[in-house]
Coordinates of C-alpha atoms in Angstrom, one line a residue:
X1 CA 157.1 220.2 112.0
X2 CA 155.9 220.9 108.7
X3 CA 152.5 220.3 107.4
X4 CA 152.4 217.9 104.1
X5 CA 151.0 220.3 101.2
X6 CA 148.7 217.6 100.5
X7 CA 146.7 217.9 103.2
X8 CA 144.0 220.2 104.2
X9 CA 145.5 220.1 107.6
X10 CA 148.5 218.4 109.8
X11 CA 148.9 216.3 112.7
X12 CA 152.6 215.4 113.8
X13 CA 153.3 211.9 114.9
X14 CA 154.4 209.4 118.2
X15 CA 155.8 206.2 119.6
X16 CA 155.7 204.4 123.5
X17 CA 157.6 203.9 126.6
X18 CA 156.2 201.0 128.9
X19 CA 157.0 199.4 132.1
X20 CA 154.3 196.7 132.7
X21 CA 151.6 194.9 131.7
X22 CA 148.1 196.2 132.2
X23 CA 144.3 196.4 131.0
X24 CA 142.8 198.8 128.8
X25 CA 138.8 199.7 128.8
X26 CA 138.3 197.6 126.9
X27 CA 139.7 194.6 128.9
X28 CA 142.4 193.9 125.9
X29 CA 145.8 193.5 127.3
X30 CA 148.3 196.1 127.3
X31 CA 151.8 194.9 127.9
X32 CA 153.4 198.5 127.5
X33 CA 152.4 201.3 129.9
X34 CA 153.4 204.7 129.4
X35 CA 155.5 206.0 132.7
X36 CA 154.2 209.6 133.6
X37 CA 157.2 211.2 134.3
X38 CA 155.7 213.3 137.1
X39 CA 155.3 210.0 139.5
X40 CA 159.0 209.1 139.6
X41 CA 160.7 212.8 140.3
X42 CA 162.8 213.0 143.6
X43 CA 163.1 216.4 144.6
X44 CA 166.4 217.2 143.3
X45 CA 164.9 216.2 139.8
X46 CA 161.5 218.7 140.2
X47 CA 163.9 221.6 141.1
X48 CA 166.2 220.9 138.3
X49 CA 162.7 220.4 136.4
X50 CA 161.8 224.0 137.2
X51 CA 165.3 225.7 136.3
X52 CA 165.2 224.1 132.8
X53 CA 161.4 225.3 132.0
X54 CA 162.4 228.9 133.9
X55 CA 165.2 229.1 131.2
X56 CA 163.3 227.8 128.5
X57 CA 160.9 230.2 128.7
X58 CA 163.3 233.2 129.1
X59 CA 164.6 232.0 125.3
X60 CA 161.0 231.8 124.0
X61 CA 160.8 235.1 124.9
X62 CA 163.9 236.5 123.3
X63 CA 163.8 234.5 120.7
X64 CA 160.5 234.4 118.8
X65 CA 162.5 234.5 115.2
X66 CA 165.3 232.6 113.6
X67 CA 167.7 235.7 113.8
X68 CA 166.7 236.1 117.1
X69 CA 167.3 232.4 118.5
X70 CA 170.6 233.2 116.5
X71 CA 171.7 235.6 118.0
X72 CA 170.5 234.7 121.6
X73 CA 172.3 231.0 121.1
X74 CA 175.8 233.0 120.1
X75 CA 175.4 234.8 122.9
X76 CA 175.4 231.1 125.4
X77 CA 177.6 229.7 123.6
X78 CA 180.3 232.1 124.0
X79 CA 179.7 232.0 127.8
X80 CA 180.7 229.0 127.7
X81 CA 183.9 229.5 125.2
X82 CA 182.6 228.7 122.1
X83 CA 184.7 230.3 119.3
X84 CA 183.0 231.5 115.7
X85 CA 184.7 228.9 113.3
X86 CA 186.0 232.1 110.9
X87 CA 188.4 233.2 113.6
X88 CA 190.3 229.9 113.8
X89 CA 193.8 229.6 113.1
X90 CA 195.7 226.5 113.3
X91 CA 194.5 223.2 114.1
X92 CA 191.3 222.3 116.2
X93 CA 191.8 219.3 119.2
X94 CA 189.9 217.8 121.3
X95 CA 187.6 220.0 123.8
X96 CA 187.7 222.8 121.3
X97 CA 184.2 224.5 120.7
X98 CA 183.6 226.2 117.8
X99 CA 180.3 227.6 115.8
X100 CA 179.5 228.7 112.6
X101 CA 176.6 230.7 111.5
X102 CA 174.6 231.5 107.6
X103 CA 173.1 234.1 107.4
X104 CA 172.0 234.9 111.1
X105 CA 168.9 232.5 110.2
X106 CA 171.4 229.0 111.1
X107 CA 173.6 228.1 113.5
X108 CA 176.0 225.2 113.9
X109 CA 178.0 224.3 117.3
X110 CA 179.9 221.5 117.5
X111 CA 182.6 220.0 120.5
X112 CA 185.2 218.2 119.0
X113 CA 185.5 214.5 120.5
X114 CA 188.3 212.6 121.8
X115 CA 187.5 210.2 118.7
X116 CA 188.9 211.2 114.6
X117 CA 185.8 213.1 113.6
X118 CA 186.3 210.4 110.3
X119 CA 184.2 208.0 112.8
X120 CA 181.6 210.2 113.1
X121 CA 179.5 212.6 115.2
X122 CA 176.5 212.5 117.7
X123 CA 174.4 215.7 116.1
X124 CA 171.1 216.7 117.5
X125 CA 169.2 218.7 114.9
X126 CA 166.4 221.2 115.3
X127 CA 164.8 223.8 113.6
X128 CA 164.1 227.3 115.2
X129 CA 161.2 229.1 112.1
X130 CA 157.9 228.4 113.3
X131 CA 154.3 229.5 111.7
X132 CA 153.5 233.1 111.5
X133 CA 152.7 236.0 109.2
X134 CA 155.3 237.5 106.7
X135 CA 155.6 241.3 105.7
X136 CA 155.4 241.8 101.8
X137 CA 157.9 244.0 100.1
X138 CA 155.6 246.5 99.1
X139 CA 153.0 246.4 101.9
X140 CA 151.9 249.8 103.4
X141 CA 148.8 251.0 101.9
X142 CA 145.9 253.2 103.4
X143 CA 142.1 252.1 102.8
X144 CA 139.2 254.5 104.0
X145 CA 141.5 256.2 106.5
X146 CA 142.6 253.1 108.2
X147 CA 146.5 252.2 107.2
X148 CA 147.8 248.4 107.1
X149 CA 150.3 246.1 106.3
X150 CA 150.0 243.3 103.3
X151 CA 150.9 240.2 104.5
X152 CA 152.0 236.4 103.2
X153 CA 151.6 234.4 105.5
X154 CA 154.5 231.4 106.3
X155 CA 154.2 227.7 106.7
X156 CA 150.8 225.7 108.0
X157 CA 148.8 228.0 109.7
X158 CA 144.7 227.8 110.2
X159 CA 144.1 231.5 109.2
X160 CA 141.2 231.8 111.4
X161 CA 143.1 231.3 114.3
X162 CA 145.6 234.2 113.2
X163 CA 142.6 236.9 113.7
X164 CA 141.7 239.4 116.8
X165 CA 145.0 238.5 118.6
X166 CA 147.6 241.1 119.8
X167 CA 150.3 240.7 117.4
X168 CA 154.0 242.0 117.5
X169 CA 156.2 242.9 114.8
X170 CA 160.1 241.2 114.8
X171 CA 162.4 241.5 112.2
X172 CA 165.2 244.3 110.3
X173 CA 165.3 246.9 108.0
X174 CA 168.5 246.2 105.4
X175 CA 169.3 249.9 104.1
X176 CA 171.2 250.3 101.0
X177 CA 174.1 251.5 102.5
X178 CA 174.6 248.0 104.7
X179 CA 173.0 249.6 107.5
X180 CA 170.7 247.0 109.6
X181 CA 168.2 248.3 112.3
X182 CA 166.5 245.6 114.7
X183 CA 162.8 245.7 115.0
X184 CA 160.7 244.9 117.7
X185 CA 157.7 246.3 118.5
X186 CA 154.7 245.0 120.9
X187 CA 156.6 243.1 122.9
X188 CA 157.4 245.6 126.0
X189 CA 154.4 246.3 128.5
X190 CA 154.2 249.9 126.9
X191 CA 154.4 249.1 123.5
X192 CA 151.7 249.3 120.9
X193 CA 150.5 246.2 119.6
X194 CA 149.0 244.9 116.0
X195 CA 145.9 243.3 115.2
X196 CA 144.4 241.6 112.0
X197 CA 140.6 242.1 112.6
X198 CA 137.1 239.9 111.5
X199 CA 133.9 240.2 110.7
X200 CA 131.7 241.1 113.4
X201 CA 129.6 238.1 114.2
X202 CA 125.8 240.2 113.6
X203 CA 126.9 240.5 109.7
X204 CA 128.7 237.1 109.6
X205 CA 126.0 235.0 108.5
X206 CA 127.4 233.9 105.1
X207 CA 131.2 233.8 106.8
X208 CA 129.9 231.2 109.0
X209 CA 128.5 228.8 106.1
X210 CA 132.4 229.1 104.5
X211 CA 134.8 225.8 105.3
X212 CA 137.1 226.2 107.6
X213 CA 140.0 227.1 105.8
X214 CA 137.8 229.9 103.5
X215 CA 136.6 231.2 106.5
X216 CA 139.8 233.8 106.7
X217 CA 141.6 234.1 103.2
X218 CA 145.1 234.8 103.0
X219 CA 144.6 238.2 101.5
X220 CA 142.8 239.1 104.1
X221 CA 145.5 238.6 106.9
X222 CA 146.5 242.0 106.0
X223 CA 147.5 244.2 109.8
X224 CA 146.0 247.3 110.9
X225 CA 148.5 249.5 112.3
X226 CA 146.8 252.9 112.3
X227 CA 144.1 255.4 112.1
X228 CA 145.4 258.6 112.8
X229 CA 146.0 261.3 109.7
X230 CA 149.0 263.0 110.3
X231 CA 148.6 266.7 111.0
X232 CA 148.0 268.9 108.0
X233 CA 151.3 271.5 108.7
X234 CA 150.2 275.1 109.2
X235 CA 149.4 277.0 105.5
X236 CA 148.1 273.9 103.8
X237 CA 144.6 274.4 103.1
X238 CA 143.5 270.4 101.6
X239 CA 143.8 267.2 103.6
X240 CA 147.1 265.4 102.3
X241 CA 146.4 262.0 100.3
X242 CA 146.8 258.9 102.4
X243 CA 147.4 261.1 105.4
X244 CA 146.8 257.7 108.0
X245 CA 149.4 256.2 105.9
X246 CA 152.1 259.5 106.0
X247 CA 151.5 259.4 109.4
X248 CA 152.6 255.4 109.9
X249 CA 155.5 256.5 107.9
X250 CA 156.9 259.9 109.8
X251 CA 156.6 257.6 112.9
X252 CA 159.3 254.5 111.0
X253 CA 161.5 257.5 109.7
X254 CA 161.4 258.6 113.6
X255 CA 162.0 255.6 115.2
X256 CA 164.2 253.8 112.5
X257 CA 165.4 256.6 110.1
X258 CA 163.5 254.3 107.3
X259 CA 161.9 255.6 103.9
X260 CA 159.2 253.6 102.7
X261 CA 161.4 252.5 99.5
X262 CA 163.2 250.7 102.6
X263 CA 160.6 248.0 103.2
X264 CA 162.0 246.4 99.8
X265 CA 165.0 245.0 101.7
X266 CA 163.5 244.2 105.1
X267 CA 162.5 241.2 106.9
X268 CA 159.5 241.7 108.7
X269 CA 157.4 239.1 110.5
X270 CA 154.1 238.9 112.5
X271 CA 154.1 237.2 115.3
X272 CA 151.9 236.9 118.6
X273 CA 152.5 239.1 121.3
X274 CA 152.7 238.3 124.4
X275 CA 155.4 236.4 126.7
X276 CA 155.6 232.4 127.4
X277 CA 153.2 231.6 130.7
X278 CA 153.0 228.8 133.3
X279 CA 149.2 226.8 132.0
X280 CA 147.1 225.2 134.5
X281 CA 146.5 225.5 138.2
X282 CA 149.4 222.8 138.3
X283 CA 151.7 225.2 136.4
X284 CA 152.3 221.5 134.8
X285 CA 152.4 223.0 131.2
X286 CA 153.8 225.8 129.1
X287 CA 151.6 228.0 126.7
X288 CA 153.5 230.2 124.5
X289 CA 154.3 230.9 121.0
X290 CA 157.1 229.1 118.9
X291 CA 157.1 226.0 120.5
X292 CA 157.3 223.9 117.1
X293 CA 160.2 223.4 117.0
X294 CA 162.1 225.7 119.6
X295 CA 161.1 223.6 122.7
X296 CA 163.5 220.8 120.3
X297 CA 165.9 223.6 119.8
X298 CA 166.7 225.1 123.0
X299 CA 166.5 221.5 124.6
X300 CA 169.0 220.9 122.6
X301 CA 170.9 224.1 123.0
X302 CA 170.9 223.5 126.8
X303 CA 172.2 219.7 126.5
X304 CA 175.1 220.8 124.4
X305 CA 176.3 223.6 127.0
X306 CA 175.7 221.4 129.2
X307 CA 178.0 218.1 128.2
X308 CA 182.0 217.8 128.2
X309 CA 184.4 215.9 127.4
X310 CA 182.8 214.1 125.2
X311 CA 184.5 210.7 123.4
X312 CA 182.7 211.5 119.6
X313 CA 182.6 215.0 118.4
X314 CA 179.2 216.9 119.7
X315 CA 177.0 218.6 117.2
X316 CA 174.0 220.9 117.3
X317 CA 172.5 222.5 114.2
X318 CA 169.7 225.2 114.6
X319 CA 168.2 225.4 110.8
X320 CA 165.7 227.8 109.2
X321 CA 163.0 226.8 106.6
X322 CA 161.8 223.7 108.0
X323 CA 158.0 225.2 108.0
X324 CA 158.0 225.6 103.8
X325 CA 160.4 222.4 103.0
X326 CA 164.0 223.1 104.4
X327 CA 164.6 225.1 101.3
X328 CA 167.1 228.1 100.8
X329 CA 170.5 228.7 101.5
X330 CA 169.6 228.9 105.4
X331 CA 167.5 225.4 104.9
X332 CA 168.3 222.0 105.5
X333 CA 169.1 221.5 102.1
X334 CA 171.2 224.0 102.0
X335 CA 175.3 222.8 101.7
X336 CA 176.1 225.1 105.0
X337 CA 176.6 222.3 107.2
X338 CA 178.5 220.2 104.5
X339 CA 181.0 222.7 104.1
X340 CA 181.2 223.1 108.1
X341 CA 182.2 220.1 108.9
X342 CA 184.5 219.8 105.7
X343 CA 186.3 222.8 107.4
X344 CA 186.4 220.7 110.3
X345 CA 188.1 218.0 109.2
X346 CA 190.8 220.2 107.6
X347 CA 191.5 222.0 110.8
X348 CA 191.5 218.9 112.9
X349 CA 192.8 215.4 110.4
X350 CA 193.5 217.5 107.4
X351 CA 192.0 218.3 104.1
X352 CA 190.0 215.2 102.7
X353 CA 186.9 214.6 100.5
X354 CA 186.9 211.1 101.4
X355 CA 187.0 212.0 105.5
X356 CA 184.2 214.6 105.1
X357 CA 181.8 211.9 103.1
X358 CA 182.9 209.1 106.3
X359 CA 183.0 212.0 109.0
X360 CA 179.0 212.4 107.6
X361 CA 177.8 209.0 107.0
X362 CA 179.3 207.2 110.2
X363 CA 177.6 210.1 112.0
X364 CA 174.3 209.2 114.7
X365 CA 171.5 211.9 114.5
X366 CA 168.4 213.0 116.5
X367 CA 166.6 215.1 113.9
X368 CA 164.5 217.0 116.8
X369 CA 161.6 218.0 116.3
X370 CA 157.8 217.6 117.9
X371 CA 155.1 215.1 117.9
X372 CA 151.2 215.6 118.4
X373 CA 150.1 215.2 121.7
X374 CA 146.9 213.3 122.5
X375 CA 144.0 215.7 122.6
X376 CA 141.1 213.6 124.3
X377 CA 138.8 216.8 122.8
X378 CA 139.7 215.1 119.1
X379 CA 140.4 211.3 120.0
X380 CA 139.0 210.4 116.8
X381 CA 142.3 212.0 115.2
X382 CA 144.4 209.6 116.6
X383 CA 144.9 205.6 117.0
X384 CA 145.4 205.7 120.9
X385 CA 147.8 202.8 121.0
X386 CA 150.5 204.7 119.0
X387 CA 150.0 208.0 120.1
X388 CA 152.0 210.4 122.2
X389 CA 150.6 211.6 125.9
X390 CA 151.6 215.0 128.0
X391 CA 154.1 213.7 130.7
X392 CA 155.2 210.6 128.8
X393 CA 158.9 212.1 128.3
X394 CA 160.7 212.4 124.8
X395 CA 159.1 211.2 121.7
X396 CA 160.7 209.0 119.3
X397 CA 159.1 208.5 115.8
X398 CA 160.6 205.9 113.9
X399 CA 158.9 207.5 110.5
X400 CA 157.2 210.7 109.3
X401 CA 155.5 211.6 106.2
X402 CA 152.2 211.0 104.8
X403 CA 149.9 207.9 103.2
X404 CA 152.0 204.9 103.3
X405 CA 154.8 206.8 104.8
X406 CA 155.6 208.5 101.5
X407 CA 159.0 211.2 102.4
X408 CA 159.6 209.4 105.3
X409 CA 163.1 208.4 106.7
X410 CA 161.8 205.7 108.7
X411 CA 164.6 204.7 111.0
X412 CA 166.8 201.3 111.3
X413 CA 165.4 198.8 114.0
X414 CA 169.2 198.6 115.1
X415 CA 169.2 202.3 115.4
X416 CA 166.3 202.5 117.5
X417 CA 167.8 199.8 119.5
X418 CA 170.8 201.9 120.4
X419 CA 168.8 205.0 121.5
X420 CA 166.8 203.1 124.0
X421 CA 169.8 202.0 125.5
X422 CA 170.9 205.3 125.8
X423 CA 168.0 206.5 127.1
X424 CA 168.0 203.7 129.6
X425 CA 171.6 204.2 130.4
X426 CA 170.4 207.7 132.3
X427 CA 166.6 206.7 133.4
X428 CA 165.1 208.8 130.6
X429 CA 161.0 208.7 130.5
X430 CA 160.5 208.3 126.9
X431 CA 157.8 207.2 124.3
X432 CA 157.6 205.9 120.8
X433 CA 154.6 207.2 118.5
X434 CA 153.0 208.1 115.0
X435 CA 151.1 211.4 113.7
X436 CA 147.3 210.3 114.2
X437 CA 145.6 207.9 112.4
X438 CA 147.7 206.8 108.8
X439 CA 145.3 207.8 106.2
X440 CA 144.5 211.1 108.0
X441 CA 146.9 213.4 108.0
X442 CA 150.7 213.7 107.7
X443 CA 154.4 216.0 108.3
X444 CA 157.4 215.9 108.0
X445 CA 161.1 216.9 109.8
X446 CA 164.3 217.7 108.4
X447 CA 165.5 213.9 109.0
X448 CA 165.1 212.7 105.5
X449 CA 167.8 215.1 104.2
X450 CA 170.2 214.5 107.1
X451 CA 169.7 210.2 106.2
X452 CA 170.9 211.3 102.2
X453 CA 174.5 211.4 103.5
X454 CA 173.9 207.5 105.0
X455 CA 173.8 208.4 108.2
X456 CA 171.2 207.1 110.9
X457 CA 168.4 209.5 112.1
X458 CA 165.7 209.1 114.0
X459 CA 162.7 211.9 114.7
X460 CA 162.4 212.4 118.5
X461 CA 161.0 215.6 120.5
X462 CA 158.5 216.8 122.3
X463 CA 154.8 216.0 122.5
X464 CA 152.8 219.4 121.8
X465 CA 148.6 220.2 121.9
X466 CA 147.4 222.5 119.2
X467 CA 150.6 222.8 117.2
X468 CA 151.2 225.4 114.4
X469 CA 148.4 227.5 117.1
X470 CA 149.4 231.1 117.9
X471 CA 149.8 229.6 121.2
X472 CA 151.1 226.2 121.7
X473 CA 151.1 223.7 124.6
X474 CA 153.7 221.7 125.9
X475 CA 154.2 219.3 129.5
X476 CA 157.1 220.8 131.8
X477 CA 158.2 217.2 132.2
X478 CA 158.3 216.5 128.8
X479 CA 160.6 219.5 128.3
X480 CA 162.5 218.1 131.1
X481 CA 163.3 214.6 129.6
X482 CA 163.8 216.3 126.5
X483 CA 166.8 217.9 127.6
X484 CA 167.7 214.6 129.8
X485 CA 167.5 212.6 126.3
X486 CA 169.7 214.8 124.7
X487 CA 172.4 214.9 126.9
X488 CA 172.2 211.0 127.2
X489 CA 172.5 210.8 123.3
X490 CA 175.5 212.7 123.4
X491 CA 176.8 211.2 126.2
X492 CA 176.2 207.7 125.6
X493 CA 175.6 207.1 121.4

């Protein structure tokens, strides 16, 4: 979920599911009760429970960047005889699966349906970027024998929080002669690991006075990653300049056969290190990096592997850019998916601008993405009564945006009347919620660019505590009926 720019900070938003009446503390009548999930799982259902978060967890961990989810979801699709959409020849019919992917940063999968794709698909939409720090082109420099990276850092972030962590560094180096080298470093139990330091709290006085989001500029998210001058070589009789720094650099051309000139074409970014752990005695929750909006993503990844024979054509699209406004050719509002499904139709009803435009607006979406959970630390961020809990199931948002719902799709009541049959139609816990109190805050998901092609989409996903963190939390049985939704959308839309 992105942050709106306007505000000094973001909180994402909610809706309910309810069973009976009750009484709140204050003795007013409540006449829809949240189900926690956890109180109505058989057996079967907890083990299941446990093999989703066990492999949702495994993909956090190889996948903590867009190229990475990328190329981690080609490889599961193709397990399960997915075809890249370039290799196609002939006609497609139905039970083919076929992908396409921009720019390693976007992938879209899609089942063709027993149905004319004119009449529409059932796509569940996600986006895999997520808040972190970004490598400048020009960023090693060395400063009183100490030799860093320069730094921009990407999407919402509270900088502060960004500071004295162990950080890894993902991404590739693009050299001129097309040659592309994978880096990741801080990651493996033996590998080094990064840092961005602070000031030490005995010298910190005037720091400390500083708002929040002064406390830490962005210019000063810069990342140490080394102190050591590189050996003078026998004969020399000075110290070399920037020796730290020639140093940093002799260790990239020796792991990656990089010359500095080569940071101009790569794609570097900062992220925390560290893998995705079990949080709580319970082992009821997930902490790990990424989660907005991969725990929507791979959700979705898994109910598409997961459903066949399907009666409308199946769709999941994993988009890049969501954090900084969908924008970019591997964005939202890019044309990428447009001219997917446009070589859809011409492989399975035949070349058409009038079935692309109906095969888009007849279509049923699920723009996934996550909510704010209820933190009872900062209840006076959010209006209980539309809020969503840990352990409610998926979350459906009938709007987004900010202040009067300003850049907000805000769903059709007929709409959200077919999803909750859906959901019923499998037993699905599920809630219904908005992003804290309405002049506070506000966010927003890639659903009001999927609505321009007059199709119906509704925000739904999964209800996180201290999103855009380093570390995120999410409920194992909110992951759970995440994946449960999804499937019953595609199943049953």
């Amino acid at each position: 979920m992105v942050c709106n720019i306007y505000e000094k900070w973001c909180v994402p938003f909610s809706f309910l599911c309810y069973t009976k009446h009750s009484v709140d503390l204050k003795g007013e009548t409540n006449n829809m009760e949240r189900r926690n999930a956890w109180k109505i799982y058989t057996a079967d259902q907890l083990k299941e429970l446990d093999q989703i978060n066990s492999r949702y967890k495994v993909c956090l961990d190889e996948g903590k960047t867009e190229r990475e989810c990328v190329r981690l979801t080609v490889k599961e699709i193709e397990k399960k005889g997915y075809r890249n959409l370039k290799d196609i020849k002939g006609s497609l019919k139905a039970g083919d699966k076929v992908y396409a992917v921009c720019m390693g940063k976007s992938i879209a999968m899609f089942q063709i349906g027993k149905e004319p794709l004119e009449k529409g698909m059932n796509i569940l939409g996600a986006h895999i970027d997520s808040p972190r720090i970004d490598v400048k082109q020009n960023p090693l420099y060395e400063n009183e024998n100490l030799a860093y990276l320069d730094t921009h850092y990407y999407g919402g972030i509270k900088k502060y929080q960004w500071v004295t962590l162990p950080l890894a560094l993902h991404g590739v180096i693009v050299k001129t002669d097309g040659t592309v080298q994978k880096v990741n470093i801080g990651e493996k139990e033996d590998d080094p690991v990064f840092v961005v330091t602070d000031l030490l709290i005995h010298l910190a006085g005037k720091q400390m006075e500083k708002k929040a989001s002064a406390v830490i500029e962005g210019e000063k998210l810069d990342l140490l990653i080394g102190s050591r001058p590189l050996e003078k070589e026998e004969g020399l009789d000075e110290d070399e300049k920037d020796a730290v720094k020639a140093n940093v650099m002799k260790i990239l051309t020796d792991y990656y056969n990089m010359e500095e000139e080569d940071f101009l074409s790569a794609e570097l970014e900062i992220v925390p290190a560290g893998k995705a752990r079990d949080c709580g005695l319970d082992r009821s929750m997930i902490l790990a990096y990424g989660q907005d909006d991969r725990v929507c993503a791979f959700t979705s990844l898994f109910a598409m592997l997961d459903v066949e024979d399907v009666e409308r054509t199946s769709c999941c699209i994993l988009v890049d850019k969501e954090e900084i406004g969908s924008v970019g050719a591997t964005g939202m509002h890019s044309r990428f998916f447009e001219n997917v499904v446009a070589e859809l139709v011409a492989l399975t009803e035949g070349e058409s601008d009038l079935k692309v435009r109906r095969a888009l607006q007849n279509s049923k979406m699920l723009s996934s993405d996550v909510s704010a959970a209820y933190d009872p630390m900062y209840a006076e961020a959010f209006e209980k009564r539309s809020a969503a809990f840990f352990g409610r199931g998926l979350v459906f948002n009938k709007f987004t945006g900010a202040r009067g719902k300003s850049g907000s799709n805000d769903a059709n009541a007929e709409y959200l009347a077919e999803v909750r049959r859906a959901m019923n139609a499998e037993d699905v816990s599920y809630q219904f919620a908005e992003l804290g109190k309405v002049d506070l805050g506000g966010g927003g998901t890639i659903a009001y660019i999927m609505a321009n092609y007059g199709m119906e989409v509704i925000d739904s996903g999964v209800a996180v505590l201290s999103m855009h963190a380093p570390w995120e939390v999410t409920s194992k049985a909110d992951v759970y009926e995440a994946y449960r939704g999804y499937k019953s959308f595609l199943r049953n839309i």
